[in-house]
Amino acid sequence: MTSPQSAAAWAAPATRDPVHGTVRVPGSKSLTNRYLVLAAVAAGPTTLHRPLVSRDTLLMVGALRQLGVTLDRGDDSTWVLTPPARLRGGGDVDCGLAGTVMRFVPPVAALAEGPVRFDGDAAARTRPVAQLVGALRDLGVVVDAGGDDDPRLPFTVAGSGSVTGGRVVIDASASSQFVSALLLAGARYDRGLTLVHRGEALPSRPHIDMTLQALATVGVVVHEDAQDTWHVEPGPVQGVEVTIEPDLSSAAPFLAVAAATGGRVTVPDWPASTTQAGDAMRELLSRMGAAVTLGPAGLTVTGPPRGELRGLDHDLGDVGELTPVVAALCALASSPSRLRGVAHLRGHETDRLAALETELGRIGADVTQTHDGLVVRPGRLRAATLQTYHDHRMAMAACLLGALVPGTRVVDVATTGKTFPGFAETWAGLVG
């Protein structure tokens, strides 16, 4: 497990009263970065309204600029991206700690003319990319990744200006991003792409559905010929105009604090239909005893009386990114919880299962790892300084705990800027 960072600790605001308010969350990181990648391979300009402006999306913009894409940011409420006539190589891509950059961009870089080198933060060098590197090599792309047995960052994609495409088999059980990465670029390969997943169950399927929906929006035809088999027809990618939905996973801690304190919080512009994993908060909070309503004002969560939140037994395999906040909420519940189906979280920004076991234990909960998740037994919670491991979701979970445990401090709360710039100020405005 990675060593906790030593950044200054933030005094998390706490309250003994129910939390009430309305919180607008920024645009979806997952949607913003998918449409940014598609803009790079499009036949014309792409316009994004309400994109997320955060470290992860700006890293993606930086990567695309290395490939020759130009961006007019205006006032940041609207971005206009224009692809070059031919993607260029010769640059270095900083992936930071963004899984979407380190996995989505290499299949596009294979279309560039010249080598593109990828590297990132120290923690990013531990994240798995072997399946993606292997798939690109199987498609005829030259990738210099050093340790061939288990390639990691840094690596270099030797773009040749085109990729023949065809059929490729991968094991994407470690991350659905391997599937999305190849699907996003597949239409620009000469023969398109037939992608087959063979391995354990795919995690985070809503993210694959999101990718397929984005591809349909830009005119790419994808056939799901059989279970875990996708055929992407070759052809042009349309430049489009898209309004990005709010990031529903970033809304999770705000809704959770309403549920935990017996309060009432509304998130405006919640979509009636979406592929975002964060939409699962509606079901999860209902099962824990909160009242959840979706109406013209947005999504509103009203918590049960403080101390009456129920524990949860649930498979989070499709919505793993919610696990830190949900686990923190389970530590605040009145009965034990079991969270299942999230073994793949051991390969996220940090080993999230180990991190949650450590930090929830530090604040007084009784937490045990299982082979694919966590068992959380509420205990007598006490103030603690919680580490966040450069992980935005861990930081959000820590703030949730701090709202109900006075004296809690959160190390490096600024890491929330990965998906929610200004999170700490927004949180303090609601809870404080």
PDB file of N, CA and C in Angstrom, residues 208-290:
ATOM      1  N   ILE A 208     -18.823   1.329 -19.495  1.00  0.00           N
ATOM      2  CA  ILE A 208     -18.811   0.848 -20.880  1.00  0.00           C
ATOM      3  C   ILE A 208     -20.066   1.326 -21.595  1.00  0.00           C
ATOM      4  N   ASP A 209     -21.213   1.270 -20.911  1.00  0.00           N
ATOM      5  CA  ASP A 209     -22.452   1.794 -21.502  1.00  0.00           C
ATOM      6  C   ASP A 209     -22.299   3.274 -21.833  1.00  0.00           C
ATOM      7  N   MET A 210     -21.618   4.010 -20.967  1.00  0.00           N
ATOM      8  CA  MET A 210     -21.375   5.431 -21.223  1.00  0.00           C
ATOM      9  C   MET A 210     -20.549   5.614 -22.491  1.00  0.00           C
ATOM     10  N   THR A 211     -19.516   4.788 -22.643  1.00  0.00           N
ATOM     11  CA  THR A 211     -18.680   4.860 -23.840  1.00  0.00           C
ATOM     12  C   THR A 211     -19.499   4.565 -25.090  1.00  0.00           C
ATOM     13  N   LEU A 212     -20.324   3.536 -25.039  1.00  0.00           N
ATOM     14  CA  LEU A 212     -21.147   3.173 -26.198  1.00  0.00           C
ATOM     15  C   LEU A 212     -22.136   4.295 -26.538  1.00  0.00           C
ATOM     16  N   GLN A 213     -22.696   4.924 -25.512  1.00  0.00           N
ATOM     17  CA  GLN A 213     -23.623   6.033 -25.755  1.00  0.00           C
ATOM     18  C   GLN A 213     -22.896   7.210 -26.403  1.00  0.00           C
ATOM     19  N   ALA A 214     -21.684   7.516 -25.918  1.00  0.00           N
ATOM     20  CA  ALA A 214     -20.912   8.613 -26.502  1.00  0.00           C
ATOM     21  C   ALA A 214     -20.559   8.304 -27.961  1.00  0.00           C
ATOM     22  N   LEU A 215     -20.191   7.062 -28.242  1.00  0.00           N
ATOM     23  CA  LEU A 215     -19.864   6.675 -29.620  1.00  0.00           C
ATOM     24  C   LEU A 215     -21.080   6.829 -30.524  1.00  0.00           C
ATOM     25  N   ALA A 216     -22.248   6.439 -30.043  1.00  0.00           N
ATOM     26  CA  ALA A 216     -23.461   6.598 -30.850  1.00  0.00           C
ATOM     27  C   ALA A 216     -23.735   8.073 -31.123  1.00  0.00           C
ATOM     28  N   THR A 217     -23.458   8.923 -30.136  1.00  0.00           N
ATOM     29  CA  THR A 217     -23.687  10.363 -30.309  1.00  0.00           C
ATOM     30  C   THR A 217     -22.837  10.938 -31.434  1.00  0.00           C
ATOM     31  N   VAL A 218     -21.621  10.418 -31.621  1.00  0.00           N
ATOM     32  CA  VAL A 218     -20.727  10.938 -32.664  1.00  0.00           C
ATOM     33  C   VAL A 218     -20.797  10.104 -33.952  1.00  0.00           C
ATOM     34  N   GLY A 219     -21.823   9.254 -34.059  1.00  0.00           N
ATOM     35  CA  GLY A 219     -22.066   8.556 -35.311  1.00  0.00           C
ATOM     36  C   GLY A 219     -21.295   7.271 -35.517  1.00  0.00           C
ATOM     37  N   VAL A 220     -20.660   6.757 -34.483  1.00  0.00           N
ATOM     38  CA  VAL A 220     -19.907   5.503 -34.611  1.00  0.00           C
ATOM     39  C   VAL A 220     -20.859   4.330 -34.370  1.00  0.00           C
ATOM     40  N   VAL A 221     -20.794   3.336 -35.237  1.00  0.00           N
ATOM     41  CA  VAL A 221     -21.662   2.165 -35.138  1.00  0.00           C
ATOM     42  C   VAL A 221     -20.912   1.042 -34.422  1.00  0.00           C
ATOM     43  N   VAL A 222     -21.507   0.570 -33.334  1.00  0.00           N
ATOM     44  CA  VAL A 222     -20.919  -0.523 -32.559  1.00  0.00           C
ATOM     45  C   VAL A 222     -21.966  -1.621 -32.409  1.00  0.00           C
ATOM     46  N   HIS A 223     -21.580  -2.852 -32.744  1.00  0.00           N
ATOM     47  CA  HIS A 223     -22.457  -4.010 -32.573  1.00  0.00           C
ATOM     48  C   HIS A 223     -21.936  -4.843 -31.402  1.00  0.00           C
ATOM     49  N   GLU A 224     -22.832  -5.206 -30.492  1.00  0.00           N
ATOM     50  CA  GLU A 224     -22.483  -6.175 -29.457  1.00  0.00           C
ATOM     51  C   GLU A 224     -22.950  -7.536 -29.964  1.00  0.00           C
ATOM     52  N   ASP A 225     -22.027  -8.255 -30.601  1.00  0.00           N
ATOM     53  CA  ASP A 225     -22.397  -9.481 -31.288  1.00  0.00           C
ATOM     54  C   ASP A 225     -22.668 -10.626 -30.333  1.00  0.00           C
ATOM     55  N   ALA A 226     -22.053 -10.631 -29.188  1.00  0.00           N
ATOM     56  CA  ALA A 226     -22.218 -11.669 -28.179  1.00  0.00           C
ATOM     57  C   ALA A 226     -21.817 -11.071 -26.848  1.00  0.00           C
ATOM     58  N   GLN A 227     -21.976 -11.849 -25.781  1.00  0.00           N
ATOM     59  CA  GLN A 227     -21.594 -11.329 -24.477  1.00  0.00           C
ATOM     60  C   GLN A 227     -20.115 -10.971 -24.463  1.00  0.00           C
ATOM     61  N   ASP A 228     -19.840  -9.734 -24.062  1.00  0.00           N
ATOM     62  CA  ASP A 228     -18.471  -9.243 -23.931  1.00  0.00           C
ATOM     63  C   ASP A 228     -17.714  -9.252 -25.257  1.00  0.00           C
ATOM     64  N   THR A 229     -18.431  -9.023 -26.356  1.00  0.00           N
ATOM     65  CA  THR A 229     -17.816  -8.889 -27.678  1.00  0.00           C
ATOM     66  C   THR A 229     -18.417  -7.673 -28.372  1.00  0.00           C
ATOM     67  N   TRP A 230     -17.546  -6.783 -28.833  1.00  0.00           N
ATOM     68  CA  TRP A 230     -18.002  -5.565 -29.501  1.00  0.00           C
ATOM     69  C   TRP A 230     -17.305  -5.442 -30.849  1.00  0.00           C
ATOM     70  N   HIS A 231     -18.061  -5.071 -31.877  1.00  0.00           N
ATOM     71  CA  HIS A 231     -17.485  -4.798 -33.195  1.00  0.00           C
ATOM     72  C   HIS A 231     -17.728  -3.338 -33.534  1.00  0.00           C
ATOM     73  N   VAL A 232     -16.652  -2.582 -33.707  1.00  0.00           N
ATOM     74  CA  VAL A 232     -16.721  -1.168 -34.062  1.00  0.00           C
ATOM     75  C   VAL A 232     -16.485  -1.044 -35.558  1.00  0.00           C
ATOM     76  N   GLU A 233     -17.474  -0.530 -36.262  1.00  0.00           N
ATOM     77  CA  GLU A 233     -17.328  -0.374 -37.708  1.00  0.00           C
ATOM     78  C   GLU A 233     -16.374   0.782 -38.014  1.00  0.00           C
ATOM     79  N   PRO A 234     -15.514   0.613 -39.024  1.00  0.00           N
ATOM     80  CA  PRO A 234     -14.635   1.720 -39.400  1.00  0.00           C
ATOM     81  C   PRO A 234     -15.431   2.847 -40.031  1.00  0.00           C
ATOM     82  N   GLY A 235     -14.970   4.054 -39.844  1.00  0.00           N
ATOM     83  CA  GLY A 235     -15.659   5.187 -40.446  1.00  0.00           C
ATOM     84  C   GLY A 235     -15.340   6.478 -39.742  1.00  0.00           C
ATOM     85  N   PRO A 236     -15.887   7.575 -40.227  1.00  0.00           N
ATOM     86  CA  PRO A 236     -15.585   8.882 -39.625  1.00  0.00           C
ATOM     87  C   PRO A 236     -16.254   9.056 -38.272  1.00  0.00           C
ATOM     88  N   VAL A 237     -15.662   9.910 -37.473  1.00  0.00           N
ATOM     89  CA  VAL A 237     -16.219  10.321 -36.183  1.00  0.00           C
ATOM     90  C   VAL A 237     -16.699  11.757 -36.345  1.00  0.00           C
ATOM     91  N   GLN A 238     -17.949  12.004 -36.031  1.00  0.00           N
ATOM     92  CA  GLN A 238     -18.519  13.332 -36.233  1.00  0.00           C
ATOM     93  C   GLN A 238     -18.108  14.286 -35.118  1.00  0.00           C
ATOM     94  N   GLY A 239     -17.844  15.526 -35.494  1.00  0.00           N
ATOM     95  CA  GLY A 239     -17.743  16.570 -34.486  1.00  0.00           C
ATOM     96  C   GLY A 239     -19.148  16.926 -34.036  1.00  0.00           C
ATOM     97  N   VAL A 240     -19.380  17.066 -32.746  1.00  0.00           N
ATOM     98  CA  VAL A 240     -20.728  17.282 -32.229  1.00  0.00           C
ATOM     99  C   VAL A 240     -20.728  18.428 -31.222  1.00  0.00           C
ATOM    100  N   GLU A 241     -21.929  18.798 -30.787  1.00  0.00           N
ATOM    101  CA  GLU A 241     -22.126  19.779 -29.719  1.00  0.00           C
ATOM    102  C   GLU A 241     -22.839  19.065 -28.584  1.00  0.00           C
ATOM    103  N   VAL A 242     -22.226  19.038 -27.401  1.00  0.00           N
ATOM    104  CA  VAL A 242     -22.724  18.238 -26.286  1.00  0.00           C
ATOM    105  C   VAL A 242     -22.703  19.068 -25.004  1.00  0.00           C
ATOM    106  N   THR A 243     -23.754  18.920 -24.196  1.00  0.00           N
ATOM    107  CA  THR A 243     -23.773  19.495 -22.856  1.00  0.00           C
ATOM    108  C   THR A 243     -23.472  18.377 -21.857  1.00  0.00           C
ATOM    109  N   ILE A 244     -22.454  18.573 -21.038  1.00  0.00           N
ATOM    110  CA  ILE A 244     -22.006  17.552 -20.101  1.00  0.00           C
ATOM    111  C   ILE A 244     -22.899  17.524 -18.859  1.00  0.00           C
ATOM    112  N   GLU A 245     -23.318  16.335 -18.460  1.00  0.00           N
ATOM    113  CA  GLU A 245     -24.124  16.180 -17.249  1.00  0.00           C
ATOM    114  C   GLU A 245     -23.301  16.503 -16.001  1.00  0.00           C
ATOM    115  N   PRO A 246     -23.970  16.863 -14.893  1.00  0.00           N
ATOM    116  CA  PRO A 246     -23.245  17.003 -13.622  1.00  0.00           C
ATOM    117  C   PRO A 246     -22.601  15.676 -13.233  1.00  0.00           C
ATOM    118  N   ASP A 247     -21.502  15.734 -12.480  1.00  0.00           N
ATOM    119  CA  ASP A 247     -20.812  14.529 -12.032  1.00  0.00           C
ATOM    120  C   ASP A 247     -21.553  13.953 -10.826  1.00  0.00           C
ATOM    121  N   LEU A 248     -22.296  12.890 -11.061  1.00  0.00           N
ATOM    122  CA  LEU A 248     -23.161  12.348 -10.013  1.00  0.00           C
ATOM    123  C   LEU A 248     -22.365  11.676  -8.897  1.00  0.00           C
ATOM    124  N   SER A 249     -21.186  11.148  -9.206  1.00  0.00           N
ATOM    125  CA  SER A 249     -20.365  10.558  -8.147  1.00  0.00           C
ATOM    126  C   SER A 249     -19.800  11.636  -7.230  1.00  0.00           C
ATOM    127  N   SER A 250     -19.520  12.810  -7.785  1.00  0.00           N
ATOM    128  CA  SER A 250     -19.061  13.918  -6.945  1.00  0.00           C
ATOM    129  C   SER A 250     -20.182  14.464  -6.071  1.00  0.00           C
ATOM    130  N   ALA A 251     -21.439  14.197  -6.465  1.00  0.00           N
ATOM    131  CA  ALA A 251     -22.577  14.597  -5.636  1.00  0.00           C
ATOM    132  C   ALA A 251     -22.768  13.670  -4.453  1.00  0.00           C
ATOM    133  N   ALA A 252     -22.180  12.466  -4.510  1.00  0.00           N
ATOM    134  CA  ALA A 252     -22.450  11.433  -3.510  1.00  0.00           C
ATOM    135  C   ALA A 252     -22.214  11.882  -2.068  1.00  0.00           C
ATOM    136  N   PRO A 253     -21.074  12.529  -1.740  1.00  0.00           N
ATOM    137  CA  PRO A 253     -20.884  12.899  -0.327  1.00  0.00           C
ATOM    138  C   PRO A 253     -21.900  13.923   0.166  1.00  0.00           C
ATOM    139  N   PHE A 254     -22.374  14.799  -0.697  1.00  0.00           N
ATOM    140  CA  PHE A 254     -23.360  15.808  -0.288  1.00  0.00           C
ATOM    141  C   PHE A 254     -24.707  15.148   0.017  1.00  0.00           C
ATOM    142  N   LEU A 255     -25.096  14.183  -0.810  1.00  0.00           N
ATOM    143  CA  LEU A 255     -26.323  13.451  -0.544  1.00  0.00           C
ATOM    144  C   LEU A 255     -26.168  12.584   0.702  1.00  0.00           C
ATOM    145  N   ALA A 256     -24.969  12.009   0.866  1.00  0.00           N
ATOM    146  CA  ALA A 256     -24.727  11.129   2.006  1.00  0.00           C
ATOM    147  C   ALA A 256     -24.793  11.888   3.327  1.00  0.00           C
ATOM    148  N   VAL A 257     -24.306  13.125   3.348  1.00  0.00           N
ATOM    149  CA  VAL A 257     -24.320  13.864   4.604  1.00  0.00           C
ATOM    150  C   VAL A 257     -25.748  14.245   4.987  1.00  0.00           C
ATOM    151  N   ALA A 258     -26.609  14.439   4.009  1.00  0.00           N
ATOM    152  CA  ALA A 258     -28.026  14.652   4.320  1.00  0.00           C
ATOM    153  C   ALA A 258     -28.608  13.401   4.964  1.00  0.00           C
ATOM    154  N   ALA A 259     -28.278  12.228   4.384  1.00  0.00           N
ATOM    155  CA  ALA A 259     -28.796  10.974   4.927  1.00  0.00           C
ATOM    156  C   ALA A 259     -28.280  10.724   6.332  1.00  0.00           C
ATOM    157  N   ALA A 260     -27.014  11.036   6.595  1.00  0.00           N
ATOM    158  CA  ALA A 260     -26.405  10.724   7.892  1.00  0.00           C
ATOM    159  C   ALA A 260     -26.838  11.659   9.005  1.00  0.00           C
ATOM    160  N   THR A 261     -27.193  12.903   8.654  1.00  0.00           N
ATOM    161  CA  THR A 261     -27.532  13.890   9.693  1.00  0.00           C
ATOM    162  C   THR A 261     -29.029  14.107   9.844  1.00  0.00           C
ATOM    163  N   GLY A 262     -29.837  13.393   9.059  1.00  0.00           N
ATOM    164  CA  GLY A 262     -31.270  13.644   9.107  1.00  0.00           C
ATOM    165  C   GLY A 262     -31.638  14.942   8.423  1.00  0.00           C
ATOM    166  N   GLY A 263     -30.801  15.369   7.481  1.00  0.00           N
ATOM    167  CA  GLY A 263     -31.023  16.628   6.784  1.00  0.00           C
ATOM    168  C   GLY A 263     -31.691  16.447   5.432  1.00  0.00           C
ATOM    169  N   ARG A 264     -31.544  17.467   4.610  1.00  0.00           N
ATOM    170  CA  ARG A 264     -32.204  17.471   3.301  1.00  0.00           C
ATOM    171  C   ARG A 264     -31.303  18.242   2.335  1.00  0.00           C
ATOM    172  N   VAL A 265     -30.830  17.580   1.283  1.00  0.00           N
ATOM    173  CA  VAL A 265     -29.945  18.210   0.300  1.00  0.00           C
ATOM    174  C   VAL A 265     -30.479  17.926  -1.100  1.00  0.00           C
ATOM    175  N   THR A 266     -30.444  18.964  -1.935  1.00  0.00           N
ATOM    176  CA  THR A 266     -30.882  18.855  -3.324  1.00  0.00           C
ATOM    177  C   THR A 266     -29.710  19.125  -4.255  1.00  0.00           C
ATOM    178  N   VAL A 267     -29.553  18.283  -5.271  1.00  0.00           N
ATOM    179  CA  VAL A 267     -28.572  18.491  -6.338  1.00  0.00           C
ATOM    180  C   VAL A 267     -29.338  18.789  -7.620  1.00  0.00           C
ATOM    181  N   PRO A 268     -29.261  20.033  -8.125  1.00  0.00           N
ATOM    182  CA  PRO A 268     -30.008  20.386  -9.336  1.00  0.00           C
ATOM    183  C   PRO A 268     -29.470  19.680 -10.583  1.00  0.00           C
ATOM    184  N   ASP A 269     -30.315  19.640 -11.622  1.00  0.00           N
ATOM    185  CA  ASP A 269     -29.962  19.150 -12.958  1.00  0.00           C
ATOM    186  C   ASP A 269     -29.622  17.665 -12.979  1.00  0.00           C
ATOM    187  N   TRP A 270     -30.117  16.917 -12.000  1.00  0.00           N
ATOM    188  CA  TRP A 270     -29.881  15.467 -12.002  1.00  0.00           C
ATOM    189  C   TRP A 270     -30.632  14.870 -13.196  1.00  0.00           C
ATOM    190  N   PRO A 271     -29.957  14.143 -14.084  1.00  0.00           N
ATOM    191  CA  PRO A 271     -30.634  13.645 -15.284  1.00  0.00           C
ATOM    192  C   PRO A 271     -31.665  12.557 -14.977  1.00  0.00           C
ATOM    193  N   ALA A 272     -32.744  12.563 -15.734  1.00  0.00           N
ATOM    194  CA  ALA A 272     -33.778  11.537 -15.554  1.00  0.00           C
ATOM    195  C   ALA A 272     -33.282  10.181 -16.012  1.00  0.00           C
ATOM    196  N   SER A 273     -32.376  10.187 -16.991  1.00  0.00           N
ATOM    197  CA  SER A 273     -31.788   8.947 -17.498  1.00  0.00           C
ATOM    198  C   SER A 273     -30.309   9.190 -17.731  1.00  0.00           C
ATOM    199  N   THR A 274     -29.459   8.268 -17.291  1.00  0.00           N
ATOM    200  CA  THR A 274     -28.019   8.483 -17.402  1.00  0.00           C
ATOM    201  C   THR A 274     -27.283   7.158 -17.345  1.00  0.00           C
ATOM    202  N   THR A 275     -26.065   7.147 -17.865  1.00  0.00           N
ATOM    203  CA  THR A 275     -25.192   5.982 -17.747  1.00  0.00           C
ATOM    204  C   THR A 275     -24.183   6.160 -16.611  1.00  0.00           C
ATOM    205  N   GLN A 276     -24.233   7.256 -15.885  1.00  0.00           N
ATOM    206  CA  GLN A 276     -23.274   7.508 -14.819  1.00  0.00           C
ATOM    207  C   GLN A 276     -23.488   6.563 -13.635  1.00  0.00           C
ATOM    208  N   ALA A 277     -22.385   6.049 -13.115  1.00  0.00           N
ATOM    209  CA  ALA A 277     -22.454   5.154 -11.960  1.00  0.00           C
ATOM    210  C   ALA A 277     -23.035   5.845 -10.734  1.00  0.00           C
ATOM    211  N   GLY A 278     -22.813   7.149 -10.621  1.00  0.00           N
ATOM    212  CA  GLY A 278     -23.280   7.880  -9.453  1.00  0.00           C
ATOM    213  C   GLY A 278     -24.780   7.877  -9.267  1.00  0.00           C
ATOM    214  N   ASP A 279     -25.521   7.560 -10.334  1.00  0.00           N
ATOM    215  CA  ASP A 279     -26.978   7.505 -10.224  1.00  0.00           C
ATOM    216  C   ASP A 279     -27.422   6.417  -9.256  1.00  0.00           C
ATOM    217  N   ALA A 280     -26.540   5.439  -8.998  1.00  0.00           N
ATOM    218  CA  ALA A 280     -26.877   4.361  -8.059  1.00  0.00           C
ATOM    219  C   ALA A 280     -27.067   4.868  -6.637  1.00  0.00           C
ATOM    220  N   MET A 281     -26.614   6.083  -6.326  1.00  0.00           N
ATOM    221  CA  MET A 281     -26.821   6.625  -4.981  1.00  0.00           C
ATOM    222  C   MET A 281     -28.302   6.680  -4.634  1.00  0.00           C
ATOM    223  N   ARG A 282     -29.152   6.817  -5.627  1.00  0.00           N
ATOM    224  CA  ARG A 282     -30.594   6.857  -5.346  1.00  0.00           C
ATOM    225  C   ARG A 282     -31.049   5.564  -4.662  1.00  0.00           C
ATOM    226  N   GLU A 283     -30.676   4.427  -5.248  1.00  0.00           N
ATOM    227  CA  GLU A 283     -31.068   3.145  -4.671  1.00  0.00           C
ATOM    228  C   GLU A 283     -30.361   2.895  -3.344  1.00  0.00           C
ATOM    229  N   LEU A 284     -29.058   3.169  -3.293  1.00  0.00           N
ATOM    230  CA  LEU A 284     -28.289   2.871  -2.091  1.00  0.00           C
ATOM    231  C   LEU A 284     -28.807   3.645  -0.880  1.00  0.00           C
ATOM    232  N   LEU A 285     -29.070   4.933  -1.064  1.00  0.00           N
ATOM    233  CA  LEU A 285     -29.552   5.743   0.050  1.00  0.00           C
ATOM    234  C   LEU A 285     -30.970   5.338   0.464  1.00  0.00           C
ATOM    235  N   SER A 286     -31.790   4.957  -0.496  1.00  0.00           N
ATOM    236  CA  SER A 286     -33.138   4.473  -0.168  1.00  0.00           C
ATOM    237  C   SER A 286     -33.067   3.226   0.689  1.00  0.00           C
ATOM    238  N   ARG A 287     -32.155   2.313   0.322  1.00  0.00           N
ATOM    239  CA  ARG A 287     -32.030   1.068   1.076  1.00  0.00           C
ATOM    240  C   ARG A 287     -31.512   1.306   2.484  1.00  0.00           C
ATOM    241  N   MET A 288     -30.788   2.396   2.676  1.00  0.00           N
ATOM    242  CA  MET A 288     -30.266   2.708   4.000  1.00  0.00           C
ATOM    243  C   MET A 288     -31.253   3.508   4.853  1.00  0.00           C
ATOM    244  N   GLY A 289     -32.413   3.846   4.268  1.00  0.00           N
ATOM    245  CA  GLY A 289     -33.455   4.487   5.049  1.00  0.00           C
ATOM    246  C   GLY A 289     -33.747   5.925   4.727  1.00  0.00           C
ATOM    247  N   ALA A 290     -33.073   6.502   3.726  1.00  0.00           N
ATOM    248  CA  ALA A 290     -33.327   7.894   3.342  1.00  0.00           C
ATOM    249  C   ALA A 290     -34.491   7.962   2.349  1.00  0.00           C
TER     250      ALA A 290
END
